[in-house]
Structures are given as structure tokens and as C-alpha cells.
């Protein structure tokens, strides 16, 4: 493709992109497709001769897009949001044009330095102290794995006389998280080599937050049995219900037992921009690492995960290798981010974070976050006002967990089945999409307000669809 052809196709594509963003709300959020429908429409082999771009683009438009779930839809209330704001889309276009590979300072000096600057801006906006240094990871799952690996490294180094996990007589290393922690925690525990049997799932209180008294008991039991508590993962804003684990008492216990404290604030971390939400961060000076996802609720398109860590030396000890072919003259004086995580090659993710922070400004981001929180609160009040609906968990941020509880229907299995059918009926409409979870053993519906184009009319549409479906 010549530069001139590229220009022509790119202009046409940008027109399509702008139209898409303007009218995505008129599409079904989730396509009406069955497994195999899209695949059947695609040839079984790559073409021998190159095809004209117009043909590829037509297939993208006519075959692929109708088979996509539209996360950028204003009726998106499922899971947590994954926002793709216009400035972050534009940054991605530039990033793929540069095609930079940001493994070390020298392979992309400006990318490394922009990552340092943008992550410091973000750290300060979130009110995290200057003891934290930031690095961008692809996802929160990776960041949590990085924290678990670093905690293991530190605990192994501290274990008297032990030089490796497999040493006979080295104490078993244990990890703690609440029963409501995200699945990336058990996954990270498996991948980091602790062994799933060394993960202690700590019980929660009525608000689904970790109980420090139960954590203390588990830590004491393990220490008494000669095991070494290596890491505690506290969640600020659990995936099921945005429960907030109490950081300060958890952090005090981590100090007492010498365990690494990793804070998973993947979704809720964005709310750190709001002074009125900073109460969640009380005790953060006791945390060793912290992760939040700008790709969830901070307008940066997927993927971009902000990982902040205090002990950079332990991080480097865990991940650094220095093969001859990667060495550069600048290594002693620069950050080579390949040594701060699992992968070698890294995308230039800092550009979209920088574009978003500058484009909206801190105040623009705060305005969006507050609008989402207010819409969720409004929805919650409507649910609470209906005698046959119930809100089933606190909703400090943009998520409301609720269920329909018609008079006379008390059997738990019947209620679960009823709410499952209600959710299917609401989603069948196609103009909104909600998902479910399980809380206290019950099937419950989740409405997560957080898509950048969502307004009051979208939440009202969701509520009227829910009301209508509940009347069946
Ligand atoms: C979404 C989420 C994750 C996983 O995020 P990825 O970036 O997709 O890996 C982890 N923890 C919590 C609390 C989450 O909400």
C-alpha cells in the first residue's frame, strides 16, 4: 500500500470511526449471533493473491462489526466498563503508526520517559504518595502476577538460609485474599508457583469486605505452623459488588507478619481522583503495590493497567536478566521497563494515557466519575423505592447489585431462576446489557454505570426494561 493509498483509506476509515462513535447507541449492544455464525462466513484459507483494501473494509463492516459486542455502547451496564474515548483512540492510531517496541529506554527513549511522566501525573492525581513508582502493565491480572512474584522473591530472600523455593526445609509461602477477590488472584498464585493450596480465602463481613479478625487468625495459624505469610491482596472495589477491604487494619497485620500488601483497585482506583472517595485509600502508606486500570473507568482504551510499587529493587531482582544482545550503554542510568514485568516487548501505552489526561484534564475526568456515581445512586434509589425489588450490597461507586423479589416467592432456587429469566428478558431487547453475579449464594443482577457516553436516559431505559420484565 503506497502512502497515498494509505492516506485515502485512512480518511475513509476515520469517517467510519466517527460515525460509529456517534451512532453506536442505535446498534444492539450484544449481537444476535450464535457460535459459528461469523466463522461460517469467512473463507477457510488465506488468499493467494492480495485483495483490494475496499474489499477487506467491506467485510469488516458487513461481517465482523455485526458480530461484535459493543463495549462503547451507552447502554453498556455489564461487568465493568472498558472505555475507548476519542483521544485514546487517536493515540492508538499514532502508536501503531510509530510501531515502537518499548522494551528498553534506548528502543524508545521518549516512550520510556513519557511513561515515567504520565504515571507520576496519575500517581499524584490519585493521591498516592511519592514512595510509589509507576509502570504500565497490560492488564491488572499481569500486575497482580508481578506483585505476587515480587512478594515471593522478597519472602524467599528473607527466609533464613533459603536460596530457592525448592530447598528442602524452606518454609511454605502463603498468600491471603478475601473470598470476594478477583479470579486473577488464584490464577497469579498458581502461576507464581506458590501452589493453590497455599492461598487462604478470608471470609467477608455483611458488606462483602475482608474481615481483618479472620485474616489475623489465618496469619497466626500459618506462622505458628512454620509457614511464611508472603503476600496479602486487598481489594478496593470487588468485581462482584465493589466491596472495599479495610486497608489500614489489613496493612497493620501485613507489617506485623512481614507480608507484602498488594492492593487490587482495578476498577475503583479511578475514584481516587475524587477527594470524596479517598476514604477507600486510608492506610495506603502500608501498601507495597497498587494496581488500577485506566482501561476500565478512566477513558483509556484497552489495554492499560497502572501498577505502582515501592520496592523497585525487589522488582528488578525478580524480573531482571541482562543478555548481551539487549545491553546498551545507558543501562546504568535509565529505566528499562522490560525488567519491571513479565514480557520483554512492550507496547507504547503511555501515549494514550497522556492524551486522555491532557484532553479531559483532571477536572473533566472528575466530572465524568461524579456523573456516573450520581446516576448509580439515582438508580439505587429507584430500586429501593420498589417493594418487590431489593438492593443487596452497598454501592459506593458506579455499581448497583439488586434482585427482584416478588411477594410470595421465597424459595432461594426459585428466586435465582426468576432473576436469571428476568436478566435474559432485559438483555433480549438489545438496547442495554447487564450481567449477573453471586452474592451470599444468591443470583443477583449488576448494573455498572461507567461507559463514557452513558447518560440519564440510558439508565432510565434500563430501569424501565427491568420493570417491564419483572411484570411478567
Ligand atoms: C477487572 C478486574 C480485574 C482484572 O482486570 P484485567 O485488567 O482484565 O486483568 C482484577 N481485579 C478486579 C477487582 C477487577 O475488577
GROMACS .gro file of C-alpha atoms and ligand atoms in nm:
model
  487
    1UNK     CA    1   0.000   0.000   0.000
    2UNK     CA    2   0.154   0.329  -0.105
    3UNK     CA    3   0.149   0.633   0.127
    4UNK     CA    4  -0.117   0.792  -0.093
    5UNK     CA    5  -0.342   0.488  -0.085
    6UNK     CA    6  -0.287   0.470   0.289
    7UNK     CA    7  -0.399   0.832   0.321
    8UNK     CA    8  -0.717   0.769   0.119
    9UNK     CA    9  -0.817   0.455   0.311
   10UNK     CA   10  -0.729   0.611   0.644
   11UNK     CA   11  -0.952   0.911   0.577
   12UNK     CA   12  -1.241   0.683   0.484
   13UNK     CA   13  -1.181   0.476   0.795
   14UNK     CA   14  -1.176   0.778   1.023
   15UNK     CA   15  -1.511   0.885   0.878
   16UNK     CA   16  -1.646   0.540   0.958
   17UNK     CA   17  -1.499   0.560   1.311
   18UNK     CA   18  -1.659   0.898   1.382
   19UNK     CA   19  -1.996   0.773   1.257
   20UNK     CA   20  -1.962   0.460   1.466
   21UNK     CA   21  -1.896   0.657   1.784
   22UNK     CA   22  -2.189   0.885   1.707
   23UNK     CA   23  -2.444   0.611   1.640
   24UNK     CA   24  -2.319   0.305   1.828
   25UNK     CA   25  -2.619   0.356   2.059
   26UNK     CA   26  -2.855   0.258   1.778
   27UNK     CA   27  -2.699  -0.089   1.750
   28UNK     CA   28  -2.772  -0.393   1.962
   29UNK     CA   29  -2.517  -0.398   2.248
   30UNK     CA   30  -2.470  -0.773   2.209
   31UNK     CA   31  -2.513  -0.911   1.858
   32UNK     CA   32  -2.778  -1.162   1.771
   33UNK     CA   33  -2.530  -1.432   1.667
   34UNK     CA   34  -2.481  -1.797   1.758
   35UNK     CA   35  -2.145  -1.970   1.793
   36UNK     CA   36  -2.005  -2.038   1.446
   37UNK     CA   37  -2.221  -1.780   1.263
   38UNK     CA   38  -1.932  -1.543   1.191
   39UNK     CA   39  -1.682  -1.815   1.120
   40UNK     CA   40  -1.906  -1.975   0.859
   41UNK     CA   41  -1.898  -1.651   0.662
   42UNK     CA   42  -1.517  -1.645   0.645
   43UNK     CA   43  -1.302  -1.835   0.393
   44UNK     CA   44  -1.109  -2.134   0.529
   45UNK     CA   45  -0.777  -2.025   0.382
   46UNK     CA   46  -0.581  -1.704   0.335
   47UNK     CA   47  -0.592  -1.564  -0.019
   48UNK     CA   48  -0.306  -1.646  -0.252
   49UNK     CA   49  -0.327  -1.305  -0.423
   50UNK     CA   50  -0.362  -0.979  -0.232
   51UNK     CA   51  -0.709  -0.824  -0.225
   52UNK     CA   52  -0.808  -0.459  -0.262
   53UNK     CA   53  -0.847  -0.274   0.066
   54UNK     CA   54  -1.206  -0.177  -0.018
   55UNK     CA   55  -1.298  -0.544  -0.007
   56UNK     CA   56  -1.137  -0.601   0.332
   57UNK     CA   57  -1.306  -0.296   0.471
   58UNK     CA   58  -1.644  -0.401   0.334
   59UNK     CA   59  -1.607  -0.739   0.505
   60UNK     CA   60  -1.504  -0.568   0.829
   61UNK     CA   61  -1.820  -0.356   0.809
   62UNK     CA   62  -2.061  -0.627   0.696
   63UNK     CA   63  -1.930  -0.945   0.858
   64UNK     CA   64  -1.718  -0.850   1.158
   65UNK     CA   65  -1.892  -0.547   1.309
   66UNK     CA   66  -2.235  -0.715   1.316
   67UNK     CA   67  -2.072  -0.996   1.515
   68UNK     CA   68  -1.920  -0.765   1.775
   69UNK     CA   69  -2.034  -0.685   2.128
   70UNK     CA   70  -2.023  -0.306   2.161
   71UNK     CA   71  -1.842  -0.211   2.479
   72UNK     CA   72  -1.852   0.152   2.369
   73UNK     CA   73  -2.235   0.149   2.373
   74UNK     CA   74  -2.415   0.394   2.607
   75UNK     CA   75  -2.637   0.100   2.714
   76UNK     CA   76  -2.332  -0.086   2.848
   77UNK     CA   77  -2.402  -0.179   3.211
   78UNK     CA   78  -2.229  -0.519   3.212
   79UNK     CA   79  -1.916  -0.632   3.404
   80UNK     CA   80  -1.718  -0.311   3.441
   81UNK     CA   81  -1.680  -0.063   3.155
   82UNK     CA   82  -1.385  -0.074   2.912
   83UNK     CA   83  -1.389   0.274   2.771
   84UNK     CA   84  -1.241   0.386   2.441
   85UNK     CA   85  -1.259   0.764   2.438
   86UNK     CA   86  -1.180   0.959   2.121
   87UNK     CA   87  -0.841   1.095   2.241
   88UNK     CA   88  -0.726   0.748   2.340
   89UNK     CA   89  -0.835   0.606   2.003
   90UNK     CA   90  -0.634   0.876   1.827
   91UNK     CA   91  -0.330   0.796   2.040
   92UNK     CA   92  -0.359   0.428   1.945
   93UNK     CA   93  -0.358   0.525   1.579
   94UNK     CA   94  -0.032   0.713   1.629
   95UNK     CA   95   0.117   0.434   1.838
   96UNK     CA   96   0.057   0.175   1.569
   97UNK     CA   97   0.193   0.414   1.309
   98UNK     CA   98   0.517   0.454   1.504
   99UNK     CA   99   0.526   0.079   1.561
  100UNK     CA  100   0.757   0.128   1.855
  101UNK     CA  101   0.869  -0.154   2.076
  102UNK     CA  102   0.931  -0.013   2.421
  103UNK     CA  103   1.132  -0.280   2.598
  104UNK     CA  104   1.421  -0.055   2.697
  105UNK     CA  105   1.496   0.314   2.717
  106UNK     CA  106   1.708   0.303   2.403
  107UNK     CA  107   1.450   0.119   2.193
  108UNK     CA  108   1.210   0.413   2.252
  109UNK     CA  109   1.355   0.688   2.473
  110UNK     CA  110   1.054   0.918   2.458
  111UNK     CA  111   0.815   0.632   2.529
  112UNK     CA  112   1.003   0.537   2.845
  113UNK     CA  113   1.024   0.894   2.968
  114UNK     CA  114   0.662   0.970   2.882
  115UNK     CA  115   0.559   0.658   3.075
  116UNK     CA  116   0.750   0.789   3.377
  117UNK     CA  117   0.589   1.131   3.347
  118UNK     CA  118   0.232   1.013   3.279
  119UNK     CA  119   0.250   0.757   3.561
  120UNK     CA  120   0.379   1.021   3.801
  121UNK     CA  121   0.091   1.250   3.699
  122UNK     CA  122  -0.152   0.967   3.757
  123UNK     CA  123   0.004   0.877   4.092
  124UNK     CA  124  -0.031   1.235   4.211
  125UNK     CA  125  -0.388   1.267   4.080
  126UNK     CA  126  -0.483   0.952   4.271
  127UNK     CA  127  -0.328   1.093   4.588
  128UNK     CA  128  -0.073   0.810   4.613
  129UNK     CA  129   0.243   0.915   4.794
  130UNK     CA  130   0.577   0.974   4.623
  131UNK     CA  131   0.716   0.646   4.758
  132UNK     CA  132   0.535   0.471   4.473
  133UNK     CA  133   0.693   0.437   4.129
  134UNK     CA  134   0.466   0.359   3.836
  135UNK     CA  135   0.497   0.126   3.541
  136UNK     CA  136   0.231   0.035   3.288
  137UNK     CA  137   0.133  -0.333   3.262
  138UNK     CA  138  -0.101  -0.475   3.001
  139UNK     CA  139  -0.374  -0.582   3.243
  140UNK     CA  140  -0.444  -0.597   3.610
  141UNK     CA  141  -0.406  -0.975   3.601
  142UNK     CA  142  -0.046  -0.928   3.492
  143UNK     CA  143   0.014  -0.657   3.753
  144UNK     CA  144  -0.115  -0.886   4.029
  145UNK     CA  145   0.106  -1.168   3.899
  146UNK     CA  146   0.402  -0.925   3.904
  147UNK     CA  147   0.320  -0.831   4.265
  148UNK     CA  148   0.289  -1.198   4.368
  149UNK     CA  149   0.620  -1.284   4.201
  150UNK     CA  150   0.796  -0.990   4.366
  151UNK     CA  151   0.647  -1.080   4.705
  152UNK     CA  152   0.771  -1.435   4.657
  153UNK     CA  153   1.116  -1.310   4.570
  154UNK     CA  154   1.126  -1.094   4.880
  155UNK     CA  155   0.992  -1.364   5.110
  156UNK     CA  156   1.236  -1.620   4.970
  157UNK     CA  157   1.529  -1.383   5.014
  158UNK     CA  158   1.422  -1.325   5.375
  159UNK     CA  159   1.372  -1.689   5.462
  160UNK     CA  160   1.674  -1.780   5.672
  161UNK     CA  161   1.928  -1.970   5.469
  162UNK     CA  162   1.689  -2.034   5.182
  163UNK     CA  163   1.806  -1.961   4.830
  164UNK     CA  164   1.520  -2.115   4.638
  165UNK     CA  165   1.165  -2.230   4.675
  166UNK     CA  166   1.252  -2.593   4.627
  167UNK     CA  167   1.510  -2.605   4.905
  168UNK     CA  168   1.430  -2.883   5.144
  169UNK     CA  169   1.326  -2.722   5.467
  170UNK     CA  170   1.239  -2.383   5.317
  171UNK     CA  171   0.913  -2.266   5.473
  172UNK     CA  172   0.599  -2.279   5.259
  173UNK     CA  173   0.496  -1.932   5.143
  174UNK     CA  174   0.129  -1.839   5.190
  175UNK     CA  175  -0.100  -1.583   5.025
  176UNK     CA  176  -0.423  -1.425   5.154
  177UNK     CA  177  -0.719  -1.260   4.981
  178UNK     CA  178  -1.089  -1.238   5.056
  179UNK     CA  179  -1.345  -1.484   4.926
  180UNK     CA  180  -1.462  -1.195   4.702
  181UNK     CA  181  -1.118  -1.135   4.544
  182UNK     CA  182  -1.091  -1.145   4.166
  183UNK     CA  183  -1.000  -1.469   3.987
  184UNK     CA  184  -0.669  -1.311   3.883
  185UNK     CA  185  -0.551  -1.373   4.242
  186UNK     CA  186  -0.583  -1.755   4.240
  187UNK     CA  187  -0.452  -1.750   3.884
  188UNK     CA  188  -0.147  -1.546   3.990
  189UNK     CA  189  -0.092  -1.774   4.291
  190UNK     CA  190  -0.084  -2.074   4.055
  191UNK     CA  191   0.143  -1.906   3.801
  192UNK     CA  192   0.382  -1.767   4.062
  193UNK     CA  193   0.443  -2.116   4.193
  194UNK     CA  194   0.301  -2.079   4.542
  195UNK     CA  195   0.056  -2.361   4.479
  196UNK     CA  196  -0.317  -2.303   4.509
  197UNK     CA  197  -0.320  -2.492   4.839
  198UNK     CA  198  -0.119  -2.202   4.989
  199UNK     CA  199  -0.393  -1.948   4.913
  200UNK     CA  200  -0.613  -1.862   5.211
  201UNK     CA  201  -0.951  -1.718   5.118
  202UNK     CA  202  -1.055  -1.497   5.407
  203UNK     CA  203  -1.420  -1.455   5.498
  204UNK     CA  204  -1.608  -1.128   5.449
  205UNK     CA  205  -1.850  -0.917   5.653
  206UNK     CA  206  -2.208  -0.819   5.566
  207UNK     CA  207  -2.076  -0.565   5.314
  208UNK     CA  208  -1.860  -0.833   5.142
  209UNK     CA  209  -1.536  -0.674   5.267
  210UNK     CA  210  -1.250  -0.880   5.412
  211UNK     CA  211  -1.268  -0.937   5.788
  212UNK     CA  212  -0.934  -0.839   5.947
  213UNK     CA  213  -1.005  -1.060   6.251
  214UNK     CA  214  -1.024  -1.367   6.024
  215UNK     CA  215  -0.712  -1.256   5.837
  216UNK     CA  216  -0.529  -1.223   6.167
  217UNK     CA  217  -0.630  -1.575   6.269
  218UNK     CA  218  -0.514  -1.721   5.936
  219UNK     CA  219  -0.180  -1.538   5.954
  220UNK     CA  220  -0.124  -1.652   6.312
  221UNK     CA  221  -0.211  -2.014   6.230
  222UNK     CA  222   0.029  -2.023   5.936
  223UNK     CA  223   0.312  -1.854   6.126
  224UNK     CA  224   0.263  -2.094   6.419
  225UNK     CA  225   0.285  -2.388   6.178
  226UNK     CA  226   0.616  -2.264   6.039
  227UNK     CA  227   0.477  -2.127   5.715
  228UNK     CA  228   0.576  -1.783   5.592
  229UNK     CA  229   0.300  -1.532   5.503
  230UNK     CA  230   0.433  -1.376   5.183
  231UNK     CA  231   0.152  -1.164   5.041
  232UNK     CA  232  -0.192  -1.028   5.120
  233UNK     CA  233  -0.408  -0.900   4.835
  234UNK     CA  234  -0.663  -0.641   4.949
  235UNK     CA  235  -0.934  -0.541   4.706
  236UNK     CA  236  -1.071  -0.189   4.680
  237UNK     CA  237  -1.390  -0.237   4.481
  238UNK     CA  238  -1.450  -0.610   4.435
  239UNK     CA  239  -1.571  -0.726   4.098
  240UNK     CA  240  -1.900  -0.867   4.223
  241UNK     CA  241  -2.014  -0.574   4.435
  242UNK     CA  242  -1.737  -0.304   4.472
  243UNK     CA  243  -1.680  -0.402   4.834
  244UNK     CA  244  -1.387  -0.216   4.989
  245UNK     CA  245  -1.149  -0.418   5.208
  246UNK     CA  246  -1.033  -0.215   5.513
  247UNK     CA  247  -0.678  -0.129   5.414
  248UNK     CA  248  -0.544   0.006   5.742
  249UNK     CA  249  -0.607  -0.294   5.970
  250UNK     CA  250  -0.502  -0.527   5.687
  251UNK     CA  251  -0.185  -0.323   5.636
  252UNK     CA  252  -0.105  -0.330   6.009
  253UNK     CA  253  -0.128  -0.711   6.001
  254UNK     CA  254   0.098  -0.723   5.695
  255UNK     CA  255   0.360  -0.518   5.880
  256UNK     CA  256   0.335  -0.744   6.183
  257UNK     CA  257   0.381  -1.062   5.979
  258UNK     CA  258   0.624  -0.922   5.721
  259UNK     CA  259   0.385  -0.987   5.431
  260UNK     CA  260   0.373  -0.786   5.109
  261UNK     CA  261   0.049  -0.588   5.075
  262UNK     CA  262  -0.082  -0.570   4.719
  263UNK     CA  263  -0.389  -0.354   4.657
  264UNK     CA  264  -0.618  -0.450   4.371
  265UNK     CA  265  -0.820  -0.140   4.284
  266UNK     CA  266  -0.863  -0.235   3.919
  267UNK     CA  267  -1.199  -0.066   3.876
  268UNK     CA  268  -1.239   0.150   4.186
  269UNK     CA  269  -0.892   0.304   4.170
  270UNK     CA  270  -1.011   0.567   3.923
  271UNK     CA  271  -1.230   0.708   4.201
  272UNK     CA  272  -0.907   0.807   4.377
  273UNK     CA  273  -0.931   1.123   4.167
  274UNK     CA  274  -1.227   1.227   4.382
  275UNK     CA  275  -1.149   1.364   4.728
  276UNK     CA  276  -1.485   1.231   4.848
  277UNK     CA  277  -1.375   0.875   4.760
  278UNK     CA  278  -1.027   0.888   4.912
  279UNK     CA  279  -1.153   0.725   5.233
  280UNK     CA  280  -1.103   0.396   5.047
  281UNK     CA  281  -0.728   0.468   5.033
  282UNK     CA  282  -0.686   0.516   5.408
  283UNK     CA  283  -0.386   0.303   5.506
  284UNK     CA  284  -0.224   0.316   5.162
  285UNK     CA  285   0.111   0.406   5.322
  286UNK     CA  286   0.117   0.042   5.437
  287UNK     CA  287   0.077  -0.095   5.082
  288UNK     CA  288   0.372  -0.232   4.885
  289UNK     CA  289   0.200  -0.226   4.547
  290UNK     CA  290  -0.121  -0.095   4.394
  291UNK     CA  291  -0.295  -0.154   4.063
  292UNK     CA  292  -0.579   0.030   3.890
  293UNK     CA  293  -0.699   0.009   3.532
  294UNK     CA  294  -0.721   0.332   3.331
  295UNK     CA  295  -0.877   0.099   3.073
  296UNK     CA  296  -1.180   0.048   3.292
  297UNK     CA  297  -1.311   0.376   3.425
  298UNK     CA  298  -1.059   0.637   3.314
  299UNK     CA  299  -1.130   0.668   2.941
  300UNK     CA  300  -0.813   0.494   2.820
  301UNK     CA  301  -0.890   0.219   2.575
  302UNK     CA  302  -0.800  -0.141   2.648
  303UNK     CA  303  -0.531  -0.226   2.745
  304UNK     CA  304  -0.358  -0.008   3.001
  305UNK     CA  305  -0.305  -0.107   3.362
  306UNK     CA  306  -0.129   0.125   3.607
  307UNK     CA  307   0.094  -0.060   3.854
  308UNK     CA  308   0.262   0.129   4.136
  309UNK     CA  309   0.529  -0.028   4.354
  310UNK     CA  310   0.753   0.092   4.637
  311UNK     CA  311   1.036  -0.160   4.629
  312UNK     CA  312   1.184  -0.111   4.283
  313UNK     CA  313   1.496  -0.310   4.380
  314UNK     CA  314   1.288  -0.616   4.466
  315UNK     CA  315   1.101  -0.574   4.137
  316UNK     CA  316   1.426  -0.565   3.941
  317UNK     CA  317   1.567  -0.859   4.136
  318UNK     CA  318   1.259  -1.055   4.035
  319UNK     CA  319   1.250  -0.975   3.665
  320UNK     CA  320   1.590  -0.853   3.553
  321UNK     CA  321   1.806  -1.050   3.315
  322UNK     CA  322   2.078  -0.896   3.108
  323UNK     CA  323   2.165  -1.092   2.797
  324UNK     CA  324   2.442  -0.944   2.584
  325UNK     CA  325   2.213  -0.867   2.289
  326UNK     CA  326   1.990  -0.639   2.499
  327UNK     CA  327   2.264  -0.440   2.673
  328UNK     CA  328   2.303  -0.070   2.599
  329UNK     CA  329   2.546   0.195   2.717
  330UNK     CA  330   2.267   0.372   2.907
  331UNK     CA  331   2.157   0.078   3.123
  332UNK     CA  332   2.309   0.211   3.449
  333UNK     CA  333   2.124   0.542   3.429
  334UNK     CA  334   1.782   0.462   3.277
  335UNK     CA  335   1.470   0.259   3.344
  336UNK     CA  336   1.441  -0.041   3.114
  337UNK     CA  337   1.080  -0.138   3.166
  338UNK     CA  338   1.136  -0.490   3.032
  339UNK     CA  339   1.286  -0.551   3.379
  340UNK     CA  340   0.966  -0.440   3.557
  341UNK     CA  341   0.738  -0.721   3.447
  342UNK     CA  342   0.688  -1.047   3.266
  343UNK     CA  343   0.714  -0.959   2.899
  344UNK     CA  344   1.013  -0.835   2.703
  345UNK     CA  345   0.843  -0.644   2.420
  346UNK     CA  346   0.610  -0.367   2.533
  347UNK     CA  347   0.356  -0.151   2.355
  348UNK     CA  348   0.370   0.229   2.380
  349UNK     CA  349   0.073   0.255   2.615
  350UNK     CA  350   0.179   0.578   2.783
  351UNK     CA  351   0.075   0.790   2.485
  352UNK     CA  352  -0.296   0.720   2.523
  353UNK     CA  353  -0.283   0.776   2.898
  354UNK     CA  354  -0.109   1.109   2.836
  355UNK     CA  355  -0.357   1.210   2.564
  356UNK     CA  356  -0.650   1.130   2.792
  357UNK     CA  357  -0.511   1.311   3.098
  358UNK     CA  358  -0.438   1.621   2.889
  359UNK     CA  359  -0.751   1.611   2.679
  360UNK     CA  360  -1.001   1.589   2.964
  361UNK     CA  361  -0.788   1.734   3.241
  362UNK     CA  362  -0.829   1.615   3.598
  363UNK     CA  363  -1.149   1.818   3.630
  364UNK     CA  364  -1.303   1.664   3.319
  365UNK     CA  365  -1.232   1.316   3.449
  366UNK     CA  366  -1.372   1.402   3.792
  367UNK     CA  367  -1.688   1.537   3.630
  368UNK     CA  368  -1.740   1.209   3.444
  369UNK     CA  369  -1.675   0.995   3.752
  370UNK     CA  370  -1.916   1.201   3.962
  371UNK     CA  371  -2.184   1.184   3.694
  372UNK     CA  372  -2.159   0.804   3.684
  373UNK     CA  373  -2.168   0.776   4.063
  374UNK     CA  374  -2.472   1.005   4.076
  375UNK     CA  375  -2.654   0.801   3.809
  376UNK     CA  376  -2.586   0.480   4.000
  377UNK     CA  377  -2.715   0.639   4.321
  378UNK     CA  378  -3.028   0.752   4.139
  379UNK     CA  379  -3.083   0.400   4.005
  380UNK     CA  380  -3.032   0.260   4.352
  381UNK     CA  381  -3.299   0.490   4.495
  382UNK     CA  382  -3.545   0.377   4.229
  383UNK     CA  383  -3.478   0.011   4.309
  384UNK     CA  384  -3.511   0.076   4.681
  385UNK     CA  385  -3.840   0.255   4.632
  386UNK     CA  386  -3.999  -0.058   4.484
  387UNK     CA  387  -4.127  -0.301   4.748
  388UNK     CA  388  -4.066  -0.606   4.528
  389UNK     CA  389  -3.705  -0.518   4.446
  390UNK     CA  390  -3.407  -0.522   4.680
  391UNK     CA  391  -3.058  -0.376   4.670
  392UNK     CA  392  -2.828  -0.646   4.804
  393UNK     CA  393  -2.495  -0.471   4.872
  394UNK     CA  394  -2.358  -0.124   4.944
  395UNK     CA  395  -2.292   0.071   4.624
  396UNK     CA  396  -2.024   0.330   4.697
  397UNK     CA  397  -1.934   0.385   4.328
  398UNK     CA  398  -2.095   0.318   3.991
  399UNK     CA  399  -2.224  -0.035   4.051
  400UNK     CA  400  -2.561  -0.139   4.196
  401UNK     CA  401  -2.633  -0.504   4.283
  402UNK     CA  402  -3.001  -0.589   4.316
  403UNK     CA  403  -3.267  -0.850   4.255
  404UNK     CA  404  -3.638  -0.882   4.204
  405UNK     CA  405  -3.817  -1.038   4.496
  406UNK     CA  406  -4.187  -1.069   4.420
  407UNK     CA  407  -4.420  -1.115   4.715
  408UNK     CA  408  -4.471  -1.481   4.796
  409UNK     CA  409  -4.160  -1.603   4.613
  410UNK     CA  410  -3.929  -1.700   4.897
  411UNK     CA  411  -3.761  -2.018   4.788
  412UNK     CA  412  -3.394  -1.936   4.709
  413UNK     CA  413  -3.375  -2.155   4.399
  414UNK     CA  414  -3.699  -2.010   4.263
  415UNK     CA  415  -3.572  -1.656   4.321
  416UNK     CA  416  -3.246  -1.737   4.145
  417UNK     CA  417  -3.430  -1.884   3.849
  418UNK     CA  418  -3.671  -1.591   3.837
  419UNK     CA  419  -3.389  -1.335   3.830
  420UNK     CA  420  -3.197  -1.532   3.568
  421UNK     CA  421  -3.504  -1.520   3.344
  422UNK     CA  422  -3.553  -1.151   3.419
  423UNK     CA  423  -3.196  -1.070   3.314
  424UNK     CA  424  -3.235  -1.267   2.991
  425UNK     CA  425  -3.555  -1.079   2.915
  426UNK     CA  426  -3.396  -0.737   2.980
  427UNK     CA  427  -3.095  -0.818   2.761
  428UNK     CA  428  -3.314  -0.960   2.484
  429UNK     CA  429  -3.415  -0.604   2.398
  430UNK     CA  430  -3.060  -0.532   2.282
  431UNK     CA  431  -3.052  -0.165   2.380
  432UNK     CA  432  -2.887  -0.231   2.717
  433UNK     CA  433  -2.668  -0.505   2.854
  434UNK     CA  434  -2.638  -0.612   3.219
  435UNK     CA  435  -2.464  -0.911   3.375
  436UNK     CA  436  -2.508  -1.103   3.698
  437UNK     CA  437  -2.306  -1.235   3.989
  438UNK     CA  438  -2.350  -1.439   4.301
  439UNK     CA  439  -2.359  -1.269   4.642
  440UNK     CA  440  -2.418  -1.460   4.961
  441UNK     CA  441  -2.509  -1.761   4.748
  442UNK     CA  442  -2.785  -1.572   4.562
  443UNK     CA  443  -2.810  -1.490   4.193
  444UNK     CA  444  -2.810  -1.110   4.165
  445UNK     CA  445  -2.812  -0.856   3.885
  446UNK     CA  446  -2.542  -0.594   3.842
  447UNK     CA  447  -2.588  -0.254   3.681
  448UNK     CA  448  -2.249  -0.085   3.634
  449UNK     CA  449  -2.267   0.276   3.516
  450UNK     CA  450  -1.934   0.379   3.365
  451UNK     CA  451  -1.942   0.397   2.987
  452UNK     CA  452  -1.834   0.744   2.874
  453UNK     CA  453  -2.145   0.813   2.663
  454UNK     CA  454  -2.397   0.682   2.917
  455UNK     CA  455  -2.649   0.942   3.029
  456UNK     CA  456  -2.959   0.952   3.246
  457UNK     CA  457  -3.182   0.842   2.957
  458UNK     CA  458  -2.981   0.520   2.922
  459UNK     CA  459  -3.014   0.433   3.290
  460UNK     CA  460  -3.386   0.513   3.273
  461UNK     CA  461  -3.423   0.287   2.971
  462UNK     CA  462  -3.253   0.007   3.164
  463UNK     CA  463  -3.482   0.061   3.463
  464UNK     CA  464  -3.798   0.063   3.255
  465UNK     CA  465  -3.689  -0.257   3.078
  466UNK     CA  466  -3.622  -0.414   3.418
  467UNK     CA  467  -3.964  -0.304   3.546
  468UNK     CA  468  -4.135  -0.433   3.236
  469UNK     CA  469  -3.956  -0.769   3.252
  470UNK     CA  470  -4.042  -0.803   3.622
  471UNK     CA  471  -4.411  -0.769   3.545
  472UNK     CA  472  -4.420  -1.098   3.351
  473LIG     C1  473  -1.138  -0.627   3.620
  473LIG     C2  474  -1.070  -0.669   3.744
  473LIG     C3  475  -0.950  -0.741   3.739
  473LIG     C4  476  -0.891  -0.793   3.610
  473LIG     O1  477  -0.856  -0.692   3.524
  473LIG     P1  478  -0.776  -0.722   3.389
  473LIG     O2  479  -0.711  -0.591   3.360
  473LIG     O3  480  -0.878  -0.761   3.288
  473LIG     O4  481  -0.679  -0.830   3.414
  473LIG     C5  482  -0.888  -0.770   3.858
  473LIG     N1  483  -0.939  -0.731   3.976
  473LIG     C6  484  -1.053  -0.661   3.985
  473LIG     C7  485  -1.106  -0.619   4.119
  473LIG     C8  486  -1.123  -0.629   3.869
  473LIG     O5  487  -1.239  -0.562   3.879
   0.00000   0.00000   0.00000
